[in-house]
Coordinates of C-alpha atoms in Angstrom, one line a residue:
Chain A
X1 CA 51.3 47.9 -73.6
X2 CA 49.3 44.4 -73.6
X3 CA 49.0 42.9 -70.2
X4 CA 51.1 39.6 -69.9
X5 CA 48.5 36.5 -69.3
X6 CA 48.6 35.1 -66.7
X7 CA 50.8 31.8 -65.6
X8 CA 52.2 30.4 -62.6
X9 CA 55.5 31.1 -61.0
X10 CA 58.3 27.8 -60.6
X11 CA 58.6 28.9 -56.8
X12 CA 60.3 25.6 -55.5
X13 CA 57.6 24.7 -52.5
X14 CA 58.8 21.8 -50.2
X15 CA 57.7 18.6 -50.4
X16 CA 56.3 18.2 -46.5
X17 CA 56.6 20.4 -43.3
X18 CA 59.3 20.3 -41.2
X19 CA 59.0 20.4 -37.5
X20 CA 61.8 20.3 -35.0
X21 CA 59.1 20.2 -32.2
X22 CA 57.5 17.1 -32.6
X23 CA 58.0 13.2 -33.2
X24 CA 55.1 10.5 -33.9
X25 CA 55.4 7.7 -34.9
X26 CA 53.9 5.5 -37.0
X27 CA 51.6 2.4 -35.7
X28 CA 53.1 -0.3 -37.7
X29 CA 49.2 -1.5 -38.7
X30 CA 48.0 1.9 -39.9
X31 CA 49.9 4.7 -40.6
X32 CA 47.2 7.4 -40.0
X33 CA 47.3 6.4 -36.3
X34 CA 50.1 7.6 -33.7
X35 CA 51.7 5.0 -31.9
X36 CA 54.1 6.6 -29.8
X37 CA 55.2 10.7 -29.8
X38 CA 58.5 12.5 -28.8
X39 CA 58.6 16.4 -27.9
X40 CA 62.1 17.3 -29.1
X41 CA 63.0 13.7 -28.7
X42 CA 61.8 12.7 -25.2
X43 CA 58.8 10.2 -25.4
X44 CA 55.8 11.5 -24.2
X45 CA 54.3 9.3 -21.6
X46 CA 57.7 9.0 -20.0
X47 CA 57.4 13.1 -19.5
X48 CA 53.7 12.1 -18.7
X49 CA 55.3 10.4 -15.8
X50 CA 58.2 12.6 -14.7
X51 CA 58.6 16.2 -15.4
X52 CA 55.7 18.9 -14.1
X53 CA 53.9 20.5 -16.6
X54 CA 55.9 23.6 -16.7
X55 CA 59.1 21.7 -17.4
X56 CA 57.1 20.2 -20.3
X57 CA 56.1 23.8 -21.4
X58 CA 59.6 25.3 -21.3
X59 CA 60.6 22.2 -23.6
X60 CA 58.4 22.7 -25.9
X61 CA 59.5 25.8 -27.1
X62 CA 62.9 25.8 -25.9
X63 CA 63.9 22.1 -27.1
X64 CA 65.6 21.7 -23.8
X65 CA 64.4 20.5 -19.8
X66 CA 65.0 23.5 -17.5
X67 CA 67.4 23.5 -15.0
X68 CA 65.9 24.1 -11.7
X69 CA 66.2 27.5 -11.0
X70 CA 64.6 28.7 -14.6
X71 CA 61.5 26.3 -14.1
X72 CA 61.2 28.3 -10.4
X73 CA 61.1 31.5 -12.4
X74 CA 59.0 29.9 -15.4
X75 CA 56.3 28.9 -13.0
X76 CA 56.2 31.7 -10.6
X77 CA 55.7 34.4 -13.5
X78 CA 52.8 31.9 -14.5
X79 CA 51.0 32.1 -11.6
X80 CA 51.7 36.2 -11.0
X81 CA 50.1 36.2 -15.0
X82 CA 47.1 33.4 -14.3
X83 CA 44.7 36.5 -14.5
X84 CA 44.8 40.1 -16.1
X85 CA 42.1 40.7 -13.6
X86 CA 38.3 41.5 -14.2
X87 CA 39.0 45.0 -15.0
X88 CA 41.6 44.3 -18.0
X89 CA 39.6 45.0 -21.3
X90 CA 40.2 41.0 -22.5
X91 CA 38.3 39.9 -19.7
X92 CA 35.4 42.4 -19.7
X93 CA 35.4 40.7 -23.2
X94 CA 35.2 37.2 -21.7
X95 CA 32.8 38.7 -19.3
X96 CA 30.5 40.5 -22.6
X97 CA 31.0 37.3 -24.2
X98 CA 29.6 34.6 -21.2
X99 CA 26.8 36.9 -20.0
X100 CA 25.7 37.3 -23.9
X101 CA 25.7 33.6 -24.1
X102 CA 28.0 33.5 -27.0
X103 CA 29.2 29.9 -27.5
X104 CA 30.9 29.0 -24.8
X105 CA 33.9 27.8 -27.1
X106 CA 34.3 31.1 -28.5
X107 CA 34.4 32.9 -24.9
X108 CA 38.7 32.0 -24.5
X109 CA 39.2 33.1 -28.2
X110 CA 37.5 35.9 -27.7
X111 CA 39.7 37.0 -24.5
X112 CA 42.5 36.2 -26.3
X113 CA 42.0 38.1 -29.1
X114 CA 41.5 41.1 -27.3
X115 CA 44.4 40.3 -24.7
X116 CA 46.3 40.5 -27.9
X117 CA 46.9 44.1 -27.9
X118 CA 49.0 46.8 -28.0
X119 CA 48.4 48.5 -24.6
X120 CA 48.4 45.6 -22.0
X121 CA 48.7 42.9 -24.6
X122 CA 50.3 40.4 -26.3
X123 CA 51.3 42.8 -29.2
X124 CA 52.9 45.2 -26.6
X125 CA 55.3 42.0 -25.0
X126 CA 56.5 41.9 -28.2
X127 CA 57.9 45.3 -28.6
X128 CA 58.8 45.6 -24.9
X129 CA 61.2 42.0 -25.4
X130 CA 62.8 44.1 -28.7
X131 CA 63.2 47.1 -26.3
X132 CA 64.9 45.5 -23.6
X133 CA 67.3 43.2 -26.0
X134 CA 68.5 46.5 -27.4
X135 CA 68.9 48.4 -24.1
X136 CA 69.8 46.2 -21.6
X137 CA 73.2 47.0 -21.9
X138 CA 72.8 51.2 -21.8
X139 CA 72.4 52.6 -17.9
X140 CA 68.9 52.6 -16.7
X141 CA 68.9 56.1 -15.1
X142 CA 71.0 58.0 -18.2
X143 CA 68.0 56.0 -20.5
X144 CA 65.3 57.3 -18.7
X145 CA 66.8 60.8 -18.5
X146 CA 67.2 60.9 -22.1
X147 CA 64.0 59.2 -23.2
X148 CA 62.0 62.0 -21.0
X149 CA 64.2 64.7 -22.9
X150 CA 63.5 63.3 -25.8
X151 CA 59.6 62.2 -25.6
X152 CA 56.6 64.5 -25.8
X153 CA 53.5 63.1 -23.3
X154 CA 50.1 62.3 -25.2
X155 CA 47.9 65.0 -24.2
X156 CA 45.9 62.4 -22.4
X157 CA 45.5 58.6 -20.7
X158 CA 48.4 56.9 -19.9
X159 CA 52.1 56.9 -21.1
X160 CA 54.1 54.4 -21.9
X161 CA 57.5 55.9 -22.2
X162 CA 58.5 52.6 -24.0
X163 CA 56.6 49.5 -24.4
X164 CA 55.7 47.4 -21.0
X165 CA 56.6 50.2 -19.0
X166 CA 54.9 53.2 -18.0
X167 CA 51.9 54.5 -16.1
X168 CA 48.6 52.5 -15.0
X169 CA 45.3 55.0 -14.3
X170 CA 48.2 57.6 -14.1
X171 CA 50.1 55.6 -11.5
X172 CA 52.5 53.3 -11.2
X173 CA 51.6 49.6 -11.1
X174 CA 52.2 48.4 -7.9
X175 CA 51.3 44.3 -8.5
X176 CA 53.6 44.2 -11.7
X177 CA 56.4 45.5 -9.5
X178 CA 55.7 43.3 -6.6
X179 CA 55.5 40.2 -9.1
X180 CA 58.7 41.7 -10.7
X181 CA 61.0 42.6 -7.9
X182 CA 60.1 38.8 -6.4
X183 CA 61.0 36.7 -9.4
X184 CA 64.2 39.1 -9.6
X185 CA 65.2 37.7 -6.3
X186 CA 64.9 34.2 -7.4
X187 CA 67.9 32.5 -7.9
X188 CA 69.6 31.8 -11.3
X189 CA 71.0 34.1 -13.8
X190 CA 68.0 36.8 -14.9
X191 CA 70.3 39.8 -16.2
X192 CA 67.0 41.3 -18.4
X193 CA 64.9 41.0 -15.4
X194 CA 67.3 43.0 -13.1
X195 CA 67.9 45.6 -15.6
X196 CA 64.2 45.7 -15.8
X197 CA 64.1 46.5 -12.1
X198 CA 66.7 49.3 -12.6
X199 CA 64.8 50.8 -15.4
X200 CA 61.6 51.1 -13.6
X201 CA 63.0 52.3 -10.8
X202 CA 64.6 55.3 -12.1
X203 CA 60.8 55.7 -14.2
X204 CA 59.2 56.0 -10.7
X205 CA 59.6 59.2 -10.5
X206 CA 57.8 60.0 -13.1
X207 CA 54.7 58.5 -12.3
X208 CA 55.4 55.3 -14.7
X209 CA 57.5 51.4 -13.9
X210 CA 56.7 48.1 -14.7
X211 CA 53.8 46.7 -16.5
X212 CA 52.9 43.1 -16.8
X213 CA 53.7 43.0 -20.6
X214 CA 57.6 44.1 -20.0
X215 CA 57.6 42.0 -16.5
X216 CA 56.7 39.1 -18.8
X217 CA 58.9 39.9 -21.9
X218 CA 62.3 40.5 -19.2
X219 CA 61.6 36.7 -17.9
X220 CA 60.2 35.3 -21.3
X221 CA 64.1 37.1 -22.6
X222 CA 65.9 36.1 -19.8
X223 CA 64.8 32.4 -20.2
X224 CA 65.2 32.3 -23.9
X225 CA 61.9 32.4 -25.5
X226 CA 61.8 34.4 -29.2
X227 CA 60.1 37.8 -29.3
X228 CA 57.8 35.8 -32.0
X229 CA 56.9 33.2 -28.9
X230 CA 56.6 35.9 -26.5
X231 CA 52.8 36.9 -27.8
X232 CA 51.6 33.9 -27.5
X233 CA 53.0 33.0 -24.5
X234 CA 51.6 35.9 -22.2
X235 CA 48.6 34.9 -23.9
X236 CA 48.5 31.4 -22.7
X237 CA 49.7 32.3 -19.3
X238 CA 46.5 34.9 -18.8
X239 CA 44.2 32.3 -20.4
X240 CA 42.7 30.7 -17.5
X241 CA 41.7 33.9 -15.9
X242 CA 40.3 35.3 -18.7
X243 CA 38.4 31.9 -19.2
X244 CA 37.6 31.9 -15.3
X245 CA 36.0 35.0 -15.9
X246 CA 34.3 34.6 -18.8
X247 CA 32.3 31.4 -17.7
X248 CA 31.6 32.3 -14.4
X249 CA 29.4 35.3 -16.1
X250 CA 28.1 32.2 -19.1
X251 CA 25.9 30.5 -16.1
X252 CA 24.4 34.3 -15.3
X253 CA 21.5 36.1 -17.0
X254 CA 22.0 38.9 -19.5
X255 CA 21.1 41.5 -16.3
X256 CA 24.0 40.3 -14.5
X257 CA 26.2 42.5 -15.8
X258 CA 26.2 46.9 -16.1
X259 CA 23.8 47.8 -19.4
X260 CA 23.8 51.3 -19.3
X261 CA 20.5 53.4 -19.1
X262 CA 20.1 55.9 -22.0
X263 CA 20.6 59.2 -20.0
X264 CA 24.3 57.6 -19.6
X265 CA 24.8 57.2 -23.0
X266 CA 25.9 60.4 -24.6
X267 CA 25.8 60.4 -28.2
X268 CA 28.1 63.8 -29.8
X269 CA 29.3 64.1 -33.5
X270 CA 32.2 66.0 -33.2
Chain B
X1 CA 44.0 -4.4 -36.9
X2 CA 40.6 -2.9 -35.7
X3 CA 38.6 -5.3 -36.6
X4 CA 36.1 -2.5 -37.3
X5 CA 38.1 -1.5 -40.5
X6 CA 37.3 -3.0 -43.9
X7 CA 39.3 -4.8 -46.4
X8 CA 41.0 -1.4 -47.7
X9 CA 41.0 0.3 -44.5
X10 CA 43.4 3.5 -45.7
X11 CA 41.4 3.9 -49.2
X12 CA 39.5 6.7 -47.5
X13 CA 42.5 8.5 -46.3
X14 CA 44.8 7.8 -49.5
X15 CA 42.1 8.7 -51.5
X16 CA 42.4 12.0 -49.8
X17 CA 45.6 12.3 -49.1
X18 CA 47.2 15.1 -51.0
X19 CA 44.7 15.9 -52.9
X20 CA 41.6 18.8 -52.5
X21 CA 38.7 17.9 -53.9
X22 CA 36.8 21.6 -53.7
X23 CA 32.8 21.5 -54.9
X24 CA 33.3 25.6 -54.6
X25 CA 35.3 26.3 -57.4
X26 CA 39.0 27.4 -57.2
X27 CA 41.5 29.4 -59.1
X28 CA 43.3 27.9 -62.3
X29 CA 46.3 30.2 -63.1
X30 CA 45.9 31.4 -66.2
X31 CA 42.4 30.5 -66.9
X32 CA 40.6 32.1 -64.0
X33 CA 38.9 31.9 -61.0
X34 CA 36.1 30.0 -60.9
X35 CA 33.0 30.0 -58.5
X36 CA 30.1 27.8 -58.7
X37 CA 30.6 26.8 -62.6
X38 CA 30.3 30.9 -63.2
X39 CA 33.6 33.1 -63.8
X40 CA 34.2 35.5 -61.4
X41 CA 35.9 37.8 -63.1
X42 CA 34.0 37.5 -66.6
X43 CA 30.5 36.3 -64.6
X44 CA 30.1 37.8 -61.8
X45 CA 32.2 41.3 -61.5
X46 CA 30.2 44.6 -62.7
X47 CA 27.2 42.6 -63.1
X48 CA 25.8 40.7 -59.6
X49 CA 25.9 42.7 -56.4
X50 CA 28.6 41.3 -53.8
X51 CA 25.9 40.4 -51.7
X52 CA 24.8 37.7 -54.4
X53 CA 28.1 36.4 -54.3
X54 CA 28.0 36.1 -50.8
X55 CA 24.4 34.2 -51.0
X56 CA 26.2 31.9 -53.7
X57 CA 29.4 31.4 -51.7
X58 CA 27.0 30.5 -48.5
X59 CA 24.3 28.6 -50.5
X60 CA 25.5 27.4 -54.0
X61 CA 22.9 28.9 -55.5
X62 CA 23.5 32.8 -57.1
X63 CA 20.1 34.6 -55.8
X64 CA 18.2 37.1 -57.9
X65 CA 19.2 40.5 -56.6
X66 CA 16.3 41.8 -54.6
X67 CA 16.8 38.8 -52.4
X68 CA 20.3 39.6 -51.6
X69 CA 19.3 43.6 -51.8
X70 CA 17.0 42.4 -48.9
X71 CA 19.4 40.8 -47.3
X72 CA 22.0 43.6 -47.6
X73 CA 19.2 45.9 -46.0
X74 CA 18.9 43.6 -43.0
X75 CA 22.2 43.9 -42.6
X76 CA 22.0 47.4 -42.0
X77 CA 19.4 46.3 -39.3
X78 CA 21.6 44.4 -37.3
X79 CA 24.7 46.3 -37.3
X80 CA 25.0 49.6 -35.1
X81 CA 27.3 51.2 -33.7
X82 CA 26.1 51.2 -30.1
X83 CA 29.1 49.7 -27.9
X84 CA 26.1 48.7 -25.2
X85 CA 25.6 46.0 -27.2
X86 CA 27.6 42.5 -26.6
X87 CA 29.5 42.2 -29.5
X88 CA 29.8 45.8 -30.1
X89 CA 31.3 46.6 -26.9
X90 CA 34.2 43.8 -26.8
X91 CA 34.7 45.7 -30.3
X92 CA 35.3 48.8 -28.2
X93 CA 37.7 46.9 -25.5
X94 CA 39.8 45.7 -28.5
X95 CA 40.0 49.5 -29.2
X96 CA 40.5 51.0 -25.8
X97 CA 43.6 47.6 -25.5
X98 CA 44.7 48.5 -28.9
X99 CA 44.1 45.5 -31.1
X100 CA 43.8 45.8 -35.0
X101 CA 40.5 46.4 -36.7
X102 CA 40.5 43.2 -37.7
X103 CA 41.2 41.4 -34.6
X104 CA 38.7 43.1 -32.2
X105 CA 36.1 42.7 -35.2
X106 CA 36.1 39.5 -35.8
X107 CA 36.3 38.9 -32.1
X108 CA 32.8 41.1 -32.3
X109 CA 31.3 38.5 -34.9
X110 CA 32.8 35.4 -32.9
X111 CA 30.6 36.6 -30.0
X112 CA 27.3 37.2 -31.8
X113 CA 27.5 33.9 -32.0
X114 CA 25.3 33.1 -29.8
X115 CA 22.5 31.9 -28.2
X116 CA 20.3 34.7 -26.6
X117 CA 21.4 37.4 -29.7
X118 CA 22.9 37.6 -33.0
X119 CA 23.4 35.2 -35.8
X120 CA 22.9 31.6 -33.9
X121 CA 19.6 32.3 -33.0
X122 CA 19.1 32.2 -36.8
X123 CA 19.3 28.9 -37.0
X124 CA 16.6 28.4 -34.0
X125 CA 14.0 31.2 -35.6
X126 CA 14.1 29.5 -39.2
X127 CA 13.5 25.5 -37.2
X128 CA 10.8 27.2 -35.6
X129 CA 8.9 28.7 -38.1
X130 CA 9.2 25.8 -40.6
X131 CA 8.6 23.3 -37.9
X132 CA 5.1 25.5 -37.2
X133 CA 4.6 25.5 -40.8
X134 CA 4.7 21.7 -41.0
X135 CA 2.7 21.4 -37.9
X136 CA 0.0 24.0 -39.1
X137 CA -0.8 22.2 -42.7
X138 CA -1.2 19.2 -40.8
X139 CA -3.9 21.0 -38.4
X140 CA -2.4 22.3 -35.7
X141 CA -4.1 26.0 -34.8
X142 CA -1.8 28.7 -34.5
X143 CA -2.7 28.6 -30.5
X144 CA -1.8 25.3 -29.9
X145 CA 1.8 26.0 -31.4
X146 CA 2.3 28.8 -29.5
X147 CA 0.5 26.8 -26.3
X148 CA 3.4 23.9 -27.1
X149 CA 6.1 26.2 -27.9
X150 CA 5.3 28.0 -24.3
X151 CA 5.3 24.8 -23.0
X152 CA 8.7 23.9 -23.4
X153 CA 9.9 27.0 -21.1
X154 CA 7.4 26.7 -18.6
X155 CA 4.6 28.5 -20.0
X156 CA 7.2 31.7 -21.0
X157 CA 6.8 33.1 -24.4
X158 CA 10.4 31.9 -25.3
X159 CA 9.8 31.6 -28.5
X160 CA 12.6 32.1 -31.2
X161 CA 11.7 35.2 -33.2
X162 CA 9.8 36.8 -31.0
X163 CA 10.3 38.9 -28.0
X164 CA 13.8 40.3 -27.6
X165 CA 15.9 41.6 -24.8
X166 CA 16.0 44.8 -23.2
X167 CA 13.6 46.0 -25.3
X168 CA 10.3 45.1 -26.4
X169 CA 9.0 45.7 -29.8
X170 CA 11.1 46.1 -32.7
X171 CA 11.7 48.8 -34.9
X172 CA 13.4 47.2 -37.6
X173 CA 10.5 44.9 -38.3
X174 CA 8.8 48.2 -39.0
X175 CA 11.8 48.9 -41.5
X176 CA 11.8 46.0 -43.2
X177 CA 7.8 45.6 -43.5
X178 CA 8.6 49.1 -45.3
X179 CA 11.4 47.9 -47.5
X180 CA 9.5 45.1 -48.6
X181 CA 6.1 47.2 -49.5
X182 CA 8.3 49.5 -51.5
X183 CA 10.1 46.9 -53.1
X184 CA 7.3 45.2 -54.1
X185 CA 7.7 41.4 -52.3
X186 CA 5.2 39.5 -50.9
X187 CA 4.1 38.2 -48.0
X188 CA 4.7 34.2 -48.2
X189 CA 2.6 31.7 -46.2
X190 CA 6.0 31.7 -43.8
X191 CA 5.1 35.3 -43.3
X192 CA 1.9 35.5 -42.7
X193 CA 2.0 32.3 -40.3
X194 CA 4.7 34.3 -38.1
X195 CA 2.0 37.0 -38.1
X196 CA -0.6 35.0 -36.9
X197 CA 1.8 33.6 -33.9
X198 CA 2.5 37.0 -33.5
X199 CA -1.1 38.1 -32.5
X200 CA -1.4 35.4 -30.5
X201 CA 1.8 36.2 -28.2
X202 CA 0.8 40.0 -28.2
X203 CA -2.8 39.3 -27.0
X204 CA -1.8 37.0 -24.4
X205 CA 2.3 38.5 -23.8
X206 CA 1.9 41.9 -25.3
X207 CA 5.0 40.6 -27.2
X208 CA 5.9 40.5 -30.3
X209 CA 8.1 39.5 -33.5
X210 CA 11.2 40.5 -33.4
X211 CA 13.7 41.1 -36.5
X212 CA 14.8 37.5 -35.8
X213 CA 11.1 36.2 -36.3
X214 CA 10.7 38.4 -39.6
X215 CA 14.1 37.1 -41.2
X216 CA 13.6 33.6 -40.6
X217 CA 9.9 33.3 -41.8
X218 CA 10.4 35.8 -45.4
X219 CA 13.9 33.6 -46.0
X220 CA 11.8 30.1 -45.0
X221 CA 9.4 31.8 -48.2
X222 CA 12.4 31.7 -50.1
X223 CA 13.4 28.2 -49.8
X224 CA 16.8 28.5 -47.4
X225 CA 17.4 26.2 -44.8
X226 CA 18.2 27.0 -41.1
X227 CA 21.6 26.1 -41.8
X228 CA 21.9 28.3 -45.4
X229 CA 19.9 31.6 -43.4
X230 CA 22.9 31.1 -40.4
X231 CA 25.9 30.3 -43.4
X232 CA 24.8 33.7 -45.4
X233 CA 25.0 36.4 -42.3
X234 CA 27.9 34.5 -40.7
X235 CA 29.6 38.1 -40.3
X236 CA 26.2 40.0 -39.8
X237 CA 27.5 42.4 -36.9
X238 CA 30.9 43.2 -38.3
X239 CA 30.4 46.7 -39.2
X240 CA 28.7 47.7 -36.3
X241 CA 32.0 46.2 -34.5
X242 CA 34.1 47.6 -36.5
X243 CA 32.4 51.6 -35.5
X244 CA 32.6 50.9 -31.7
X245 CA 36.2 49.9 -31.8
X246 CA 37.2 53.4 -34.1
X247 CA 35.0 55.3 -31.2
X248 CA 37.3 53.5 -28.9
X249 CA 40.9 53.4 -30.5
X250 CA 40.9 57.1 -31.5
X251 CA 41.0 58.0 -27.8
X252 CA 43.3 56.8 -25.3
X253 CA 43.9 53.3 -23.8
X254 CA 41.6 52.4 -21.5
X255 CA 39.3 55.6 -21.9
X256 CA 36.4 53.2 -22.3
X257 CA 34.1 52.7 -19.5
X258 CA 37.6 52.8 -17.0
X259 CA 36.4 51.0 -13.9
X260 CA 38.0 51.4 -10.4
X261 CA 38.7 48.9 -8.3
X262 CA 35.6 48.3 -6.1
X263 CA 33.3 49.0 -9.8
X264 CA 33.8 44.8 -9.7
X265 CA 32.3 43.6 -6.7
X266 CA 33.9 40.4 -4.6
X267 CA 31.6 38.2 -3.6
X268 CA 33.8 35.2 -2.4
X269 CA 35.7 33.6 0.2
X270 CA 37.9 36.3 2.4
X271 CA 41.5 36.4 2.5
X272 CA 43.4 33.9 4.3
X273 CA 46.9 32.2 4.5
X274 CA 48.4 29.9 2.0
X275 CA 48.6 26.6 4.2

């Protein structure tokens, strides 16, 4: 059978983009150039000069101002997530990146990329919001029986019996809970977050409880922010330590950081 | 108005505006894709290497194929699998955090780009050598550019090309030099200037040329730019990336290098309360 040649498909493509996020408008002697803009129709330098950056945040992808009590909880997550801390692979990366020199514009990329992952990332807030929209409703303790019946350990490393929570070096994380059992204590309504608690209460036993990815996917939930937001989101909100990091190592020469000598590097084909 | 702007002061943008204007080449449905005037699928497939196309795509200009042989063999210098290595090693945290392939590689190539390894220092290893160049037909001794070059990091043989860290010497100079004798390419006037600044810094350094120094002197002989030598191994590292994260991702999380708390040392202020 011939092969049909080739021609284009009549897929009906818009016209322009569509954004509900954001307004400019038109200078009325150029339209290239902005003249005013509007996130989800309040006018910029009038947020400029009343709401805190975190109200602005929440707008953003939210389309709405936070009440009080949610831009409390917003902001105190960010600050218990400004740094994955100089052991977290993404910032050894931001760390490899500044003492190599690489350019210094690539060093938050860089972080970010790798703070994208699925253990400890981005990737794994993801699944963890999924998890806890589905469960949240089922009892904690009967979960966790049934999920430790059901589950076979990996042989070795760390477990996570679902995603975001689990165990850290083989124990549980004890900064994740503090951060996690504070912001549930906060006023407001934060039904995924208390659940969250529960959950990882009844995993203590077992050597595993919260982790920052399911700590920030139970607030990111709670507040209203799509599992597709919630990557990027715990990404932003570790950005400036990971960029801390990084150029604090940039101003440093290449010996300031480990380079290990040869009889410490073991090469084996297996 | 800005009174900057001239009597058409959109024409620019309109002319631009919803429109691309490609010098590359494209694909027309139906017709073919098209690179560079030649067609890739009736051109190019089966008969150039894809490291010609790569030249072509970087350059414009579809190289004879032991140039981009060469330059496929240099790749295979500067891509290892050694996670001790920048790039190579945050391939190997995007493993051990469990990132895709593709994400912890190209976060690998994003960080050779940079100033004391990988594929910027290109750019500063061709300038030098073909400023030198200039400078030499015009009568300057090969000591005096070294004496200048030194000059500029306070008498420190800092020259692009030569030298290297953590090592000195550079065994895949020695590879190359062997690569090109079997293939049969010459030694260009680039070439044999680097070697000459290279006896100079090794009698009065003991360093010498690194891979850097070679590259950008035997591609000066072939007529690329800085800018077209930096464009054509803009992913030079990637597979070495790509080896160190596998190592990595095929064990468990974390597994690489784990560090315990005090492995970071503090060095600043001590704790105190929140005023």
């Amino acid at each position: 059978m011939e092969r049909k040649s080739e021609v284009r498909r009549n897929d009906l493509f818009v016209e322009r983009t569509a954004t509900n996020i954001w307004q400019e408008v038109a200078s009325p002697d150029n339209p290239y150039l902005t003249e005013s803009a509007r996130c989800h129709g309040y006018e910029l330098m009038e947020l400029v000069k009343k709401r805190s950056f975190v109200d602005v945040f929440y707008l953003m992808f939210r389309g709405e101002l936070p009440d009080a009590n949610e831009a409390v909880l917003l902001e105190q997550l960010m600050i218990g997530l400004i740094n994955p801390g100089p052991r977290h692979p993404a910032a050894r990366a931001a760390m490899n990146a500044g003492v190599g020199s690489s350019s210094v514009e690539h060093i938050l990329p860089i972080a970010l990329t790798i703070y994208g992952g699925e253990h400890l990332g981005a990737a794994e807030v993801v699944s963890a919001m999924k998890f806890l929209r589905k469960h949240r409703n089922q009892d904690p303790l009967l979960l966790v029986h049934k999920l430790f019946e059901e589950s076979v350990p990996p042989s070795e490393g760390d477990w996570h019996i679902v995603p975001g929570f689990g165990s850290r070096f083989g124990g549980v994380d004890g900064v994740a809970r503090k951060i996690a059992d504070h912001l549930n204590g906060l006023p407001g309504n934060h039904e995924t977050l208390t659940w969250g608690c529960r959950f990882a209460a009844a995993l203590n036993g077992h050597s595993q409880g919260w982790l920052a990815p399911a700590m920030a996917a139970a607030v990111f939930t709670d507040l209203g922010f799509s599992p597709r937001a919630g990557a990027g989101l715990f990404q932003l909100l570790g950005a400036p330590g990971l960029l801390a990091h990084g150029v604090e190592l940039a101003s440093k020469p290449i010996t300031a950081m480990p380079f290990l000598k040869d009889e410490n590097y073991v090469i084996t084909y297996e | 108005m800005s009174s900057h702007m001239s009597s058409s002061p959109l024409q620019f943008w309109d002319k631009h505006r919803g429109t691309i204007r490609s010098k590359k080449g494209g694909w027309v449905v139906g017709k073919g894709v098209f690179n560079h005037g030649y067609s890739m699928m009736k051109d190019l497939v089966g008969k150039v290497s894809y490291m010609q196309v790569v030249i072509l795509n970087a350059t414009g200009r579809l190289p004879q194929r032991h140039i981009a042989d060469w330059c496929e063999a240099i790749h295979i210098c500067l891509s290892w699998p050694d996670p001790r290595i920048w790039c190579n090693q945050i391939g190997a945290l995007g493993g051990t955090a469990r990132t895709s392939v593709v994400a912890a590689t190209t976060a690998g190539i994003l960080a050779a780009d940079a100033k004391s390894y990988g594929m910027k220092t290109l750019l500063g290893g061709v300038r030098f050598i073909q400023e030198a160049m200039f400078d030499h037909k015009n009568g300057v001794s090969v000591d005096e550019i070294v004496k200048k070059e030194c000059a500029k990091h306070r008498g420190k043989p800092h020259i692009m090309g030569y030298a290297r860290p953590v090592a000195k010497g550079d065994e895949r100079v020695v590879a190359m030099k062997r690569v090109q004798k079997e293939w049969g390419l010459p030694d260009g006037d680039h070439l044999q200037l680097a070697y000459q600044i290279e006896k100079v810094l090794l009698r009065d350094f003991d360093e010498s040329m690194n891979i850097n120094g070679y590259m950008s002197a035997f591609l000066s002989d072939q007529g690329y730019t800085a800018e077209e030598v930096y464009r054509i191994f803009a992913v030079l590292v990637t597979s070495g990336v790509t080896a160190c994260y596998i190592d990595t991702r095929d064990r468990p999380p974390e597994a690489f290098l784990p560090l315990r708390c005090d492995d970071i040392e503090y060095t600043g202020k001590p704790a105190r309360a929140v005023p």
